[in-house]
Coordinates of C-alpha atoms and ligand atoms in Angstrom, one line a residue:
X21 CA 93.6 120.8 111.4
X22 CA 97.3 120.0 111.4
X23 CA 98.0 116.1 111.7
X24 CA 100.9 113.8 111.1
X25 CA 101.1 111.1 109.7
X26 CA 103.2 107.8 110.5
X27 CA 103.6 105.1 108.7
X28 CA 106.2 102.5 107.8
X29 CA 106.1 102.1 104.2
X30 CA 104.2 104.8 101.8
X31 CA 103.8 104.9 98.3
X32 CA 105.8 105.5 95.9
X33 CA 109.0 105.3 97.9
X34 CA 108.7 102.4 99.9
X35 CA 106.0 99.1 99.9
X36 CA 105.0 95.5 100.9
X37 CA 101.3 95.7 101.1
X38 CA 98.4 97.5 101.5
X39 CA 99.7 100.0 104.7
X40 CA 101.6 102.1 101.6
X41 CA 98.6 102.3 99.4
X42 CA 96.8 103.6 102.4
X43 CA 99.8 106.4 103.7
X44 CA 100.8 107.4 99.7
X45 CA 96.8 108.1 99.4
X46 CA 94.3 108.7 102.3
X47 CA 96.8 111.9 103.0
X48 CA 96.1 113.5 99.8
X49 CA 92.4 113.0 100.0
X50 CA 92.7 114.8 103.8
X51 CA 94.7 117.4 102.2
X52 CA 92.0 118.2 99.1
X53 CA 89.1 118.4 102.3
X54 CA 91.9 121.8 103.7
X55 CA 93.8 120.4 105.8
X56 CA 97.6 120.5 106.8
X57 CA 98.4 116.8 106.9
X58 CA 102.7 115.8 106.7
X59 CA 103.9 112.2 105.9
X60 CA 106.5 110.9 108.2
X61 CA 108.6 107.2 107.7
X62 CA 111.7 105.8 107.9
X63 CA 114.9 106.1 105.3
X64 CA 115.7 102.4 103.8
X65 CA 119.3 103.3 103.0
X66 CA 119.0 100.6 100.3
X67 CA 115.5 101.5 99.0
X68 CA 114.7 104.8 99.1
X69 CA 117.0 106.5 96.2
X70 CA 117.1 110.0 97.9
X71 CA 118.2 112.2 94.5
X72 CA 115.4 110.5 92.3
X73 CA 113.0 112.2 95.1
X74 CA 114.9 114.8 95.7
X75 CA 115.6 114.6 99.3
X76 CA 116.8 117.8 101.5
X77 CA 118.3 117.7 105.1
X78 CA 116.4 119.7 107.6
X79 CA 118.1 118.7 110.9
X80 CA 120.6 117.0 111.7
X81 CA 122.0 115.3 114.7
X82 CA 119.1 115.2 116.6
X83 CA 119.6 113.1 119.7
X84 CA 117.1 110.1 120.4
X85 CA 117.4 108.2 124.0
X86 CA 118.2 104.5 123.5
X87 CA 118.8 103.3 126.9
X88 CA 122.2 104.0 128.5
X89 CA 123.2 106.0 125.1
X90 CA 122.0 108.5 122.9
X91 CA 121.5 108.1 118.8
X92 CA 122.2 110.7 116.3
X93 CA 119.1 111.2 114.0
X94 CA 118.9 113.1 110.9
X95 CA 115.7 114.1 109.2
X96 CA 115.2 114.6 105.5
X97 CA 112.4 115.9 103.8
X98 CA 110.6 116.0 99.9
X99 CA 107.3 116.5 98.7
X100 CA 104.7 113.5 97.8
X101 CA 104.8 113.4 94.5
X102 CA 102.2 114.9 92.5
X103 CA 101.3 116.8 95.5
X104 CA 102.6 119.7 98.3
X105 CA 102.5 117.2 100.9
X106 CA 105.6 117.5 103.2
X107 CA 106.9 113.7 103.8
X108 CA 110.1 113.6 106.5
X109 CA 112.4 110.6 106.6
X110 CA 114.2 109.9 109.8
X111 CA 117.8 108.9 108.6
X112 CA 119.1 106.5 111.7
X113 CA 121.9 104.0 111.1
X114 CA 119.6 101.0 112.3
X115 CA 117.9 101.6 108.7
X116 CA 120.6 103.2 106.8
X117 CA 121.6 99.2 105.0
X118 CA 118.1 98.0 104.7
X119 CA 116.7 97.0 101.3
X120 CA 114.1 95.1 102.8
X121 CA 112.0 97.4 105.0
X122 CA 111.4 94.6 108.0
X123 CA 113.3 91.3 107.1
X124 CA 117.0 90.4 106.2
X125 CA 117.5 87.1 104.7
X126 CA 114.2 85.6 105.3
X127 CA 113.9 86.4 108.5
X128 CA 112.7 89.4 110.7
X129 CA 115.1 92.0 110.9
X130 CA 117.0 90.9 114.3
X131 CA 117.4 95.1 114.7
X132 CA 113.8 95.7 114.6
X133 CA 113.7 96.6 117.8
X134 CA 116.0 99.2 118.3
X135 CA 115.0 100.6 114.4
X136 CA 110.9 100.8 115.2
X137 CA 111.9 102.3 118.4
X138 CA 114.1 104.8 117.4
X139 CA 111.4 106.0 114.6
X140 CA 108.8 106.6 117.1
X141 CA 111.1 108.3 119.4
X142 CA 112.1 110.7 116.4
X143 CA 108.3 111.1 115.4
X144 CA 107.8 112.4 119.0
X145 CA 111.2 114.3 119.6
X146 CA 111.6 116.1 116.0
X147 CA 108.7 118.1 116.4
X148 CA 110.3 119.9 118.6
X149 CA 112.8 121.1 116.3
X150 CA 110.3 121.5 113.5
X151 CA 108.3 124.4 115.4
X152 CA 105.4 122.8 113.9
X153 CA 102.7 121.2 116.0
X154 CA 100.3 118.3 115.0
X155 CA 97.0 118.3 116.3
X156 CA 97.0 114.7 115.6
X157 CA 99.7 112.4 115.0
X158 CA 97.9 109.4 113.0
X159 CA 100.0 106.3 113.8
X160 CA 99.8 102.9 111.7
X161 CA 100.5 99.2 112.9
X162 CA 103.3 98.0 115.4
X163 CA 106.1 100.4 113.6
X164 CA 104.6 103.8 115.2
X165 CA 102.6 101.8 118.1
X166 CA 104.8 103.0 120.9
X167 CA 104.2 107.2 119.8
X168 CA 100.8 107.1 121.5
X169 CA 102.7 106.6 124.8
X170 CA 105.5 108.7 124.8
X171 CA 103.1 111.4 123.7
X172 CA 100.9 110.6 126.3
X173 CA 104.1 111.0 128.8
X174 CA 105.6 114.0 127.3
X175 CA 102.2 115.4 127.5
X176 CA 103.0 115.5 131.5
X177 CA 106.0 117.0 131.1
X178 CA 106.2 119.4 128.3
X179 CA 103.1 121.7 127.6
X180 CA 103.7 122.1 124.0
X181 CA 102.1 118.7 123.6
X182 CA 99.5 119.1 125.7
X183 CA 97.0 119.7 122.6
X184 CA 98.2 117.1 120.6
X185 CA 95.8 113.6 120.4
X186 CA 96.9 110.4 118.6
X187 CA 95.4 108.3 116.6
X188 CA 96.4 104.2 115.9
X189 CA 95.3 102.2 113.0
X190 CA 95.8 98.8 113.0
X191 CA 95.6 97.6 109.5
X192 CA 96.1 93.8 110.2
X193 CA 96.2 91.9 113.5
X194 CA 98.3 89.6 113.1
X195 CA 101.5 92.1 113.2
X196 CA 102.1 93.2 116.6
X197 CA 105.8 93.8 117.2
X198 CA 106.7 91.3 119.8
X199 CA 110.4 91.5 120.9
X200 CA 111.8 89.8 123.7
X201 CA 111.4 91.3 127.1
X202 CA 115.2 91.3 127.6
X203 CA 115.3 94.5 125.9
X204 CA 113.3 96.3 127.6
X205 CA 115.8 98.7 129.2
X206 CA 116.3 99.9 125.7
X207 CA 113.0 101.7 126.1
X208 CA 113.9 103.6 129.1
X209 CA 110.3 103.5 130.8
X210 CA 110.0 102.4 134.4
X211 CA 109.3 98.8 135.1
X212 CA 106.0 99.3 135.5
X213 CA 105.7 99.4 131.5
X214 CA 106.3 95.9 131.5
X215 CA 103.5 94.4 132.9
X216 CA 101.2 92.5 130.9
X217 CA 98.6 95.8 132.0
X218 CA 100.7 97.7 130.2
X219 CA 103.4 96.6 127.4
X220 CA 104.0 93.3 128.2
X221 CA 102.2 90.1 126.6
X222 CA 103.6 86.7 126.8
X223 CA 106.5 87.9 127.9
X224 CA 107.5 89.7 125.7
X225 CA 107.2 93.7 124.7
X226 CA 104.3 94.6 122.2
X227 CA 104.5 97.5 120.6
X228 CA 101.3 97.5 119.1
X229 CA 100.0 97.4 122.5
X230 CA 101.7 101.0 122.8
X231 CA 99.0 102.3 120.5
X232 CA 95.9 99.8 121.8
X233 CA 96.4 100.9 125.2
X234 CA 97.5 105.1 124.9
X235 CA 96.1 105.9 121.8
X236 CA 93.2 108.2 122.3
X237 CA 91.2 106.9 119.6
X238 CA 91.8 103.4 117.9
X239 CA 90.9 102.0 114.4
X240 CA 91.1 99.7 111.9
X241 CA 90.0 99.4 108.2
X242 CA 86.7 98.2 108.4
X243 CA 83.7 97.9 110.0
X244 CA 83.5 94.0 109.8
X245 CA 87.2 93.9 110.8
X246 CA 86.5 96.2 113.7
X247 CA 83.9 94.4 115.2
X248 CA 85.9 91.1 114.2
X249 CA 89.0 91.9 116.4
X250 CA 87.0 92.0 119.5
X251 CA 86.5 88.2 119.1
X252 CA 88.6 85.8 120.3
X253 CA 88.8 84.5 116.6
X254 CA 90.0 86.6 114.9
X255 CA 92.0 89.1 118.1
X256 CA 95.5 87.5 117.8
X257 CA 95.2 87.7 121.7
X258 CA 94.2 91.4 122.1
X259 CA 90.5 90.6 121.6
X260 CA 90.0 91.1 125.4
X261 CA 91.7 94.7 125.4
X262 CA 90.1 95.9 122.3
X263 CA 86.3 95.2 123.9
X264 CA 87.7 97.2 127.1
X265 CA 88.6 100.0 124.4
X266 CA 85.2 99.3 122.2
X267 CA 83.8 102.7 123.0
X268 CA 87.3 104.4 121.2
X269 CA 87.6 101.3 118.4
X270 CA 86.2 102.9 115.1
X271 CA 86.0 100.9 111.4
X272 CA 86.8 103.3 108.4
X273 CA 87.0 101.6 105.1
X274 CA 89.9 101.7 102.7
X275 CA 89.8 103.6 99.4
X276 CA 91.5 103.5 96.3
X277 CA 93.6 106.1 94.6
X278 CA 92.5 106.1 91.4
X279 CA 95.4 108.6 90.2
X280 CA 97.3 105.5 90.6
X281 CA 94.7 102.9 89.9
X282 CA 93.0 103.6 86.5
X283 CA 92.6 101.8 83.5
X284 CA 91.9 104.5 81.7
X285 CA 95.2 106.3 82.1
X286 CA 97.6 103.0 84.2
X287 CA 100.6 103.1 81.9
X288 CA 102.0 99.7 82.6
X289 CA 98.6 98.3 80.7
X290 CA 99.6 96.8 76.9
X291 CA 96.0 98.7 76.2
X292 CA 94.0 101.1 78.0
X293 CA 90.0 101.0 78.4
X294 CA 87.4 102.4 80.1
X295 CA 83.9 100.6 80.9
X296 CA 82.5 102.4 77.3
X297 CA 85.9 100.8 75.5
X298 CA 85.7 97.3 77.1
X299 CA 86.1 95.9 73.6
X300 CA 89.9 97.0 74.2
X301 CA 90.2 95.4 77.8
X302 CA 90.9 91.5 76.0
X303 CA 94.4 92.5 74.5
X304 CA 95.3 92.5 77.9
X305 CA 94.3 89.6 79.0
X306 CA 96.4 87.7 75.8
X307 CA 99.5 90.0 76.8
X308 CA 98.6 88.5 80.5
X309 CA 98.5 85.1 79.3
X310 CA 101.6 85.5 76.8
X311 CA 103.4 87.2 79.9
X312 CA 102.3 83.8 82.1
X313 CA 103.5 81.4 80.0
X314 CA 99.6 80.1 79.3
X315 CA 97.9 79.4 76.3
X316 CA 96.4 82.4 74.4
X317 CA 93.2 81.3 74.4
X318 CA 90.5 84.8 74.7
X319 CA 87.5 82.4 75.9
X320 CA 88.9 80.9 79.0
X321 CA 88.3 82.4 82.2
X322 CA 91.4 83.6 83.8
X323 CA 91.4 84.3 87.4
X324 CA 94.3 86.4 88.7
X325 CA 95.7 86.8 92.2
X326 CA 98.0 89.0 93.4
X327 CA 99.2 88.8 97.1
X328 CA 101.7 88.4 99.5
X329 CA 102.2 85.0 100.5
X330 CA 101.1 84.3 103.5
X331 CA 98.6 82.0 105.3
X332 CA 95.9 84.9 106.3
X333 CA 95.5 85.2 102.4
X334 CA 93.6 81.7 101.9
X335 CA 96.2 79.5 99.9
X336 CA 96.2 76.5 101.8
X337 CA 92.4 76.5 100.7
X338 CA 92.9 76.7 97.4
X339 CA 96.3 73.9 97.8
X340 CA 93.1 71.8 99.4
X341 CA 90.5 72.4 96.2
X342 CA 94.0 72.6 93.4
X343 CA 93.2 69.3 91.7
X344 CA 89.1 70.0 91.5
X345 CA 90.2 73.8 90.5
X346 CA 92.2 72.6 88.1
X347 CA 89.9 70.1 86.3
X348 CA 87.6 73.3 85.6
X349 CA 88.1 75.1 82.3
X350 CA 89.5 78.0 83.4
X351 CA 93.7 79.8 83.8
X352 CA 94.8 81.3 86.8
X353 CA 98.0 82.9 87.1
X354 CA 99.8 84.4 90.2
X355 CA 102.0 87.2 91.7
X356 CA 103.3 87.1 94.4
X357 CA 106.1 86.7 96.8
X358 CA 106.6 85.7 100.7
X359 CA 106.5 82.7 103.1
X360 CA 109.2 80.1 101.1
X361 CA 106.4 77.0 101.8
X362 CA 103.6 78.8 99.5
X363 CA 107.0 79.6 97.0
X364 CA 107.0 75.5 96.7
X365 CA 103.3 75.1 96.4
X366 CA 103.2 77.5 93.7
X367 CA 106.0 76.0 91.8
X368 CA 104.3 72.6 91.7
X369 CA 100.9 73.9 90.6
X370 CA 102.9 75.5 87.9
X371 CA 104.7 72.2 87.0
X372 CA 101.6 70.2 87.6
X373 CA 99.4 72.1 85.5
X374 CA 101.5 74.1 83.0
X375 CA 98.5 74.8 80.7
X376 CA 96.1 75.9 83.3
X377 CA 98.4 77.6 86.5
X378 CA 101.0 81.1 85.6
X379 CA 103.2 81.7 88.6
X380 CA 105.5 84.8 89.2
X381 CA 107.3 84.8 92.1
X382 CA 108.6 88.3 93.4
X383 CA 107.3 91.8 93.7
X384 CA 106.7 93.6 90.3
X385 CA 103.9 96.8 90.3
X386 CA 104.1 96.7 86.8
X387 CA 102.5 92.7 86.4
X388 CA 100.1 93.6 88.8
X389 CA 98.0 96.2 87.2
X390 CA 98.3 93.8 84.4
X391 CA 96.9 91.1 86.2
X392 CA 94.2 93.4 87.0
X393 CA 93.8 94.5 83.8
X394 CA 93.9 91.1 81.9
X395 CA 92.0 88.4 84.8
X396 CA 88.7 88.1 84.1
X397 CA 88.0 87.3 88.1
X398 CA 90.4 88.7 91.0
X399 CA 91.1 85.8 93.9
X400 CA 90.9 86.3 97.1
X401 CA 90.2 83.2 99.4
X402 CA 91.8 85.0 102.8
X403 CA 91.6 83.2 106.0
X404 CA 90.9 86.5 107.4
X405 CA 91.2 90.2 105.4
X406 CA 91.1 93.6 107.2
X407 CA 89.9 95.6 104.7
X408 CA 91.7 94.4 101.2
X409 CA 92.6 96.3 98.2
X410 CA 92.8 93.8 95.5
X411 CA 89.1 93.4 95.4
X412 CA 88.9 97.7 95.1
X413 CA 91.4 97.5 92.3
X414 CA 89.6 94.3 90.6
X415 CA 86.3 96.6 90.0
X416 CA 88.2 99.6 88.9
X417 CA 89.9 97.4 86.4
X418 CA 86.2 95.1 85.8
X419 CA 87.9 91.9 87.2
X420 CA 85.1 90.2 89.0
X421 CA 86.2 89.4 93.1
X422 CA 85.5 85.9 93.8
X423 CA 86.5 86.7 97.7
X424 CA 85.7 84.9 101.3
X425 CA 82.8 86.9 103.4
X426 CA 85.0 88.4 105.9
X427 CA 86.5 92.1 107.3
X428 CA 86.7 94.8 104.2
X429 CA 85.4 91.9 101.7
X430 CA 82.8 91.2 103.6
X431 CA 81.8 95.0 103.3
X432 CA 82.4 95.8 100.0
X433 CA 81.7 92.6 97.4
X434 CA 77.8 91.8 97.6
X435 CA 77.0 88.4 96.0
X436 CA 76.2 88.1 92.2
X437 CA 73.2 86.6 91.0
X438 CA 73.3 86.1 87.2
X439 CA 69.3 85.6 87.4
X440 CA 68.5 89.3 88.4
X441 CA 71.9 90.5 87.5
X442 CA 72.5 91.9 91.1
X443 CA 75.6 91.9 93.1
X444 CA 78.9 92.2 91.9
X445 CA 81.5 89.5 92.7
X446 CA 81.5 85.6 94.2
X447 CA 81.7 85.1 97.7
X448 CA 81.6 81.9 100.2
X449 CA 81.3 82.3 103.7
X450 CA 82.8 79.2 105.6
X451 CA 86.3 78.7 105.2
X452 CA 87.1 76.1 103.1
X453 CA 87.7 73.9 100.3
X454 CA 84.7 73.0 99.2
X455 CA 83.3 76.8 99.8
X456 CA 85.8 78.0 97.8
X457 CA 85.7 75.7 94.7
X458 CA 81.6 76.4 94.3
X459 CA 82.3 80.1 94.1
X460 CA 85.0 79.6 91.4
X461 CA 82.8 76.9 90.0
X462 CA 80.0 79.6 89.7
X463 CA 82.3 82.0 87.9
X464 CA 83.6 80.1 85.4
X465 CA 79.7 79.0 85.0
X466 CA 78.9 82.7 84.9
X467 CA 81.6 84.0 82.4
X468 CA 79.8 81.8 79.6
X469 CA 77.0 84.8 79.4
X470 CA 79.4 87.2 78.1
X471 CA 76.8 89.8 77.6
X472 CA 75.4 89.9 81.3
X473 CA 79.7 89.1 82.3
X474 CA 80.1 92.8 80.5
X475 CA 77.3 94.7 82.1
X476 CA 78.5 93.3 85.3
X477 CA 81.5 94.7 84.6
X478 CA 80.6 97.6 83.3
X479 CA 78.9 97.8 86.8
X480 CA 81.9 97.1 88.9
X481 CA 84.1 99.9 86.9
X482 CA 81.6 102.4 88.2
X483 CA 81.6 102.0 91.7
X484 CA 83.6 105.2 93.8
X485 CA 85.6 103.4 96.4
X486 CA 88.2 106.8 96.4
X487 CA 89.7 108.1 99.2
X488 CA 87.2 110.8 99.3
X489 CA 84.2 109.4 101.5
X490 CA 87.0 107.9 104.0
X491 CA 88.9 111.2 104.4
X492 CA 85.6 112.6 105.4
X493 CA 85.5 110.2 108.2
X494 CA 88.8 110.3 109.2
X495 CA 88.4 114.1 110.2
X496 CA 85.5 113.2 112.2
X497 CA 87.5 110.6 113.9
X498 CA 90.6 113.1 114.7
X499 CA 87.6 115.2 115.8
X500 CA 87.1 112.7 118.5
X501 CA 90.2 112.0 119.0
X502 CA 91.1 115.8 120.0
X503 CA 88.0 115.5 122.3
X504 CA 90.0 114.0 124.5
X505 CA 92.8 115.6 124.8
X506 CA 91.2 119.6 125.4
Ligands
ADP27 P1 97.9 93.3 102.4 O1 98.0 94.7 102.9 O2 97.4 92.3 103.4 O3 99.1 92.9 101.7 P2 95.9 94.4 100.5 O4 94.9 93.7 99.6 O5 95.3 95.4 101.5 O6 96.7 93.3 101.3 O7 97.0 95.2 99.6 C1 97.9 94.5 98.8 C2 98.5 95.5 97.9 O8 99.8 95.1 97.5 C3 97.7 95.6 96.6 O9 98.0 97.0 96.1 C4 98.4 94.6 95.7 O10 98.2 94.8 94.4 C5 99.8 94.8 96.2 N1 100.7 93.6 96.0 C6 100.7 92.5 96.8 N2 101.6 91.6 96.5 C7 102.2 92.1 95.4 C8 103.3 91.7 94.5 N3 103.9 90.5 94.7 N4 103.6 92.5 93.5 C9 103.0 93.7 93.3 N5 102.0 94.2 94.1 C10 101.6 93.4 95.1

């Protein structure tokens, strides 16, 4: 099978959250099962550093319909490191300054519109050039919505993409590319596209409704998250269109790639282990602590987070339960970076509680896997979470999830009971302060058995959550999704 791949942000060359884990990995677990699967994404001018990957032109100049005018794309191309996947970068001028991938200054990127649109206009039109034809072009979130539908209209008029079937995963609802309606000329579809049947919604233009409405299959990265979209909850207004489109709406489960996420091998770790050499794991945790600003102290439990800051993850929760939190013995530290208001809350725990709270504001791959390596417990209160990696990484690394019951946690972090030794994390179902507190309550509780806390994590470290189970499923899913088209 041949199948493209678009995405927004892969890893290594360009991230802010989980979509790059997904795009960097889930195509070289497709590849391993024999299959000819090619990485497409924009060029940040100010990100991606295209000698250190070793980027070629392949065409040049190709033209890309933006309303009244037409814009000159170029398209470069290198492999994915530590692999003979093909990745292509589209090289338009709307990206050529960005350093941030979607925001300048704090804000959304105000070209947004004309940058996302240009991409999926490229990801359709370059093909052409390339003489190479997907089977499936797998689209991701708002940034590649609109490709379903202008494959689905140059299917009409050109034959050569008759046989080709798309594929949108939505990896959190809450993104859905709204830009005002005022630009809709830009897209150069007849009027009829605006309509709230079609790519209209309040108002405005979705372009995540580009790949909820023509995509010939849809899913997201969960099962809980899939059947929790089709409520009115948790649907960010599309809960009504995604129960008409139930019978296409599929939940696959994240994995990890362990070639990245590995304490046995993770460079950036002061000392590597493995769940026979967890006797190692605590130097770690004092580098962690030393690293935080906290007291060096191996006995208290130290709960990690790492997250963008944002008010799906949980934090005005955990603002709510702060002072009771904080009167536990325990440390937490966090990483993270995002919405300003959490920046403040942050910095006050930190003041507040200098002793107990280690706060690093930014984005730093290196802290992270040493907050997994070095937490005891991995936090993750989220308001809502469609399939979460931290949690993934937290076992890999045997820091204990203390999560909220809902999308991917829900499905992947069965409660712990110290009494049978069963389970493997600490969960609360409602959404609250008090919920939340008695979970890290029972943890802290927990960590004073430190000989069941190591076979528990000794148990965590084992679990397989690599790509290679949802790469399986995937297939059958672009299976389905070429159903459709022949
Ligand atoms: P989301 O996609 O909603 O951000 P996920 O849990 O699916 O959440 O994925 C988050 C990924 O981003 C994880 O790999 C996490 O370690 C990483 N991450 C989040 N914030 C930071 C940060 N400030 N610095 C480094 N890595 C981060």
């Amino acid at each position: 099978m041949k199948i493209l791949f678009a995405a927004s942000e892969v890893v290594p060359f360009a991230k802010t959250g989980g979509l790059a884990d997904v795009a960097g990995a889930l195509p070289k677990a497709i590849k391993k099962l024999g299959h000819d699967i090619r990485i497409v994404l924009p060029l940040y001018g100010g990100k991606i550093d295209r000698a250190k990957w070793g980027l070629k032109q392949i065409i040049a100049n190709l033209e890309i319909e933006l309303g009244e005018n037409a814009e000159l794309v170029n398209i470069f191309e290198c492999l994915l490191p530590g692999s003979d996947i093909r990745v292509y970068f589209v090289d338009s001028r709307f990206f050529s300054d960005r350093k941030e991938l979607y925001m300048l200054g704090g804000k959304d990127n105000p070209q947004n519109f004309e940058a996302f649109l240009v991409f999926s206009k490229a990801v359709v039109n370059f093909l052409n050039e390339l003489k190479w034809r997907p089977d499936i072009i797998h689209c991701n979130d708002w940034q590649s919505g609109l490709v379903p539908l202008f494959v689905k209209l140059q299917r009409r008029k050109d034959p050569a993409y008759k046989r080709t079937a798309t594929v949108y995963s939505v990896h959190n609802m809450a993104y859905q590319g709204l830009f005002p309606a005022e630009k809709f000329g830009l897209l150069g579809l007849p009027e009829t596209y605006l309509g709230e049947d079609a790519l209209g919604c309040w108002e405005k233009i979705s372009f995540a409704k580009g790949g909820f409405l023509y995509a010939d299959v849809i899913s997201t990265v969960s099962e809980t998250y899939a059947k929790e979209i089709q409520t009115k909850e948790y649907g960010a207004g599309m809960d009504d269109l995604l129960r008409q489109r139930s019978k296409d709406l599929y939940g696959i489960i994240n994995g990890v790639d362990y070639e990245v996420w590995n304490p046995a091998t993770d460079k950036n770790l002061v000392r590597r282990y493995t769940r026979n050499t967890l006797s190692l794991r605590p130097e770690n945790k004092a580098a962690l602590q030393e690293d935080m600003e906290l007291p060096l102290d191996p006995d208290t439990p130290l709960f990690g987070i790492v997250s963008r800051l944002d008010a799906q993850k949980g934090f005005d929760i955990l603002d709510e339960a702060a002072e009771d939190i904080m009167g536990l013995d325990l440390q937490m530290c966090l990483l993270g970076t995002g919405d300003p208001h959490y920046h403040d809350l942050f910095r006050r725990l930190r003041k507040e509680h200098p002793k107990k709270m280690g706060v690093k504001l930014g984005f730093d791959a290196a802290l992270a896997e040493m907050i997994y390596a070095g937490s005891d417990c991995f936090l993750m209160p989220s308001r809502y979470e469609p399939c979460g990696l931290g949690q993934l990484i937290g076992f890999k690394y045997g820091c204990v999830p203390v999560v909220r019951l809902t999308g991917g946690l829900a499905d992947t972090v069965k409660e712990y009971n110290p009494r049978t030794g069963k389970g493997d994390g600490f969960v609360f179902e409602d959404y609250s302060a008090k919920e939340l507190f008695k979970a890290i309550e029972l943890a802290v509780k927990a960590y004073q058995d430190q000989a069941k806390w190591k076979k528990l994590q000794q148990r965590i470290m084992a679990y397989d959550f690599s790509w290679d189970a949802s790469a399986k499923k995937y297939i059958t899913l672009y299976m389905k999704a070429i159903d459709k088209v022949i």
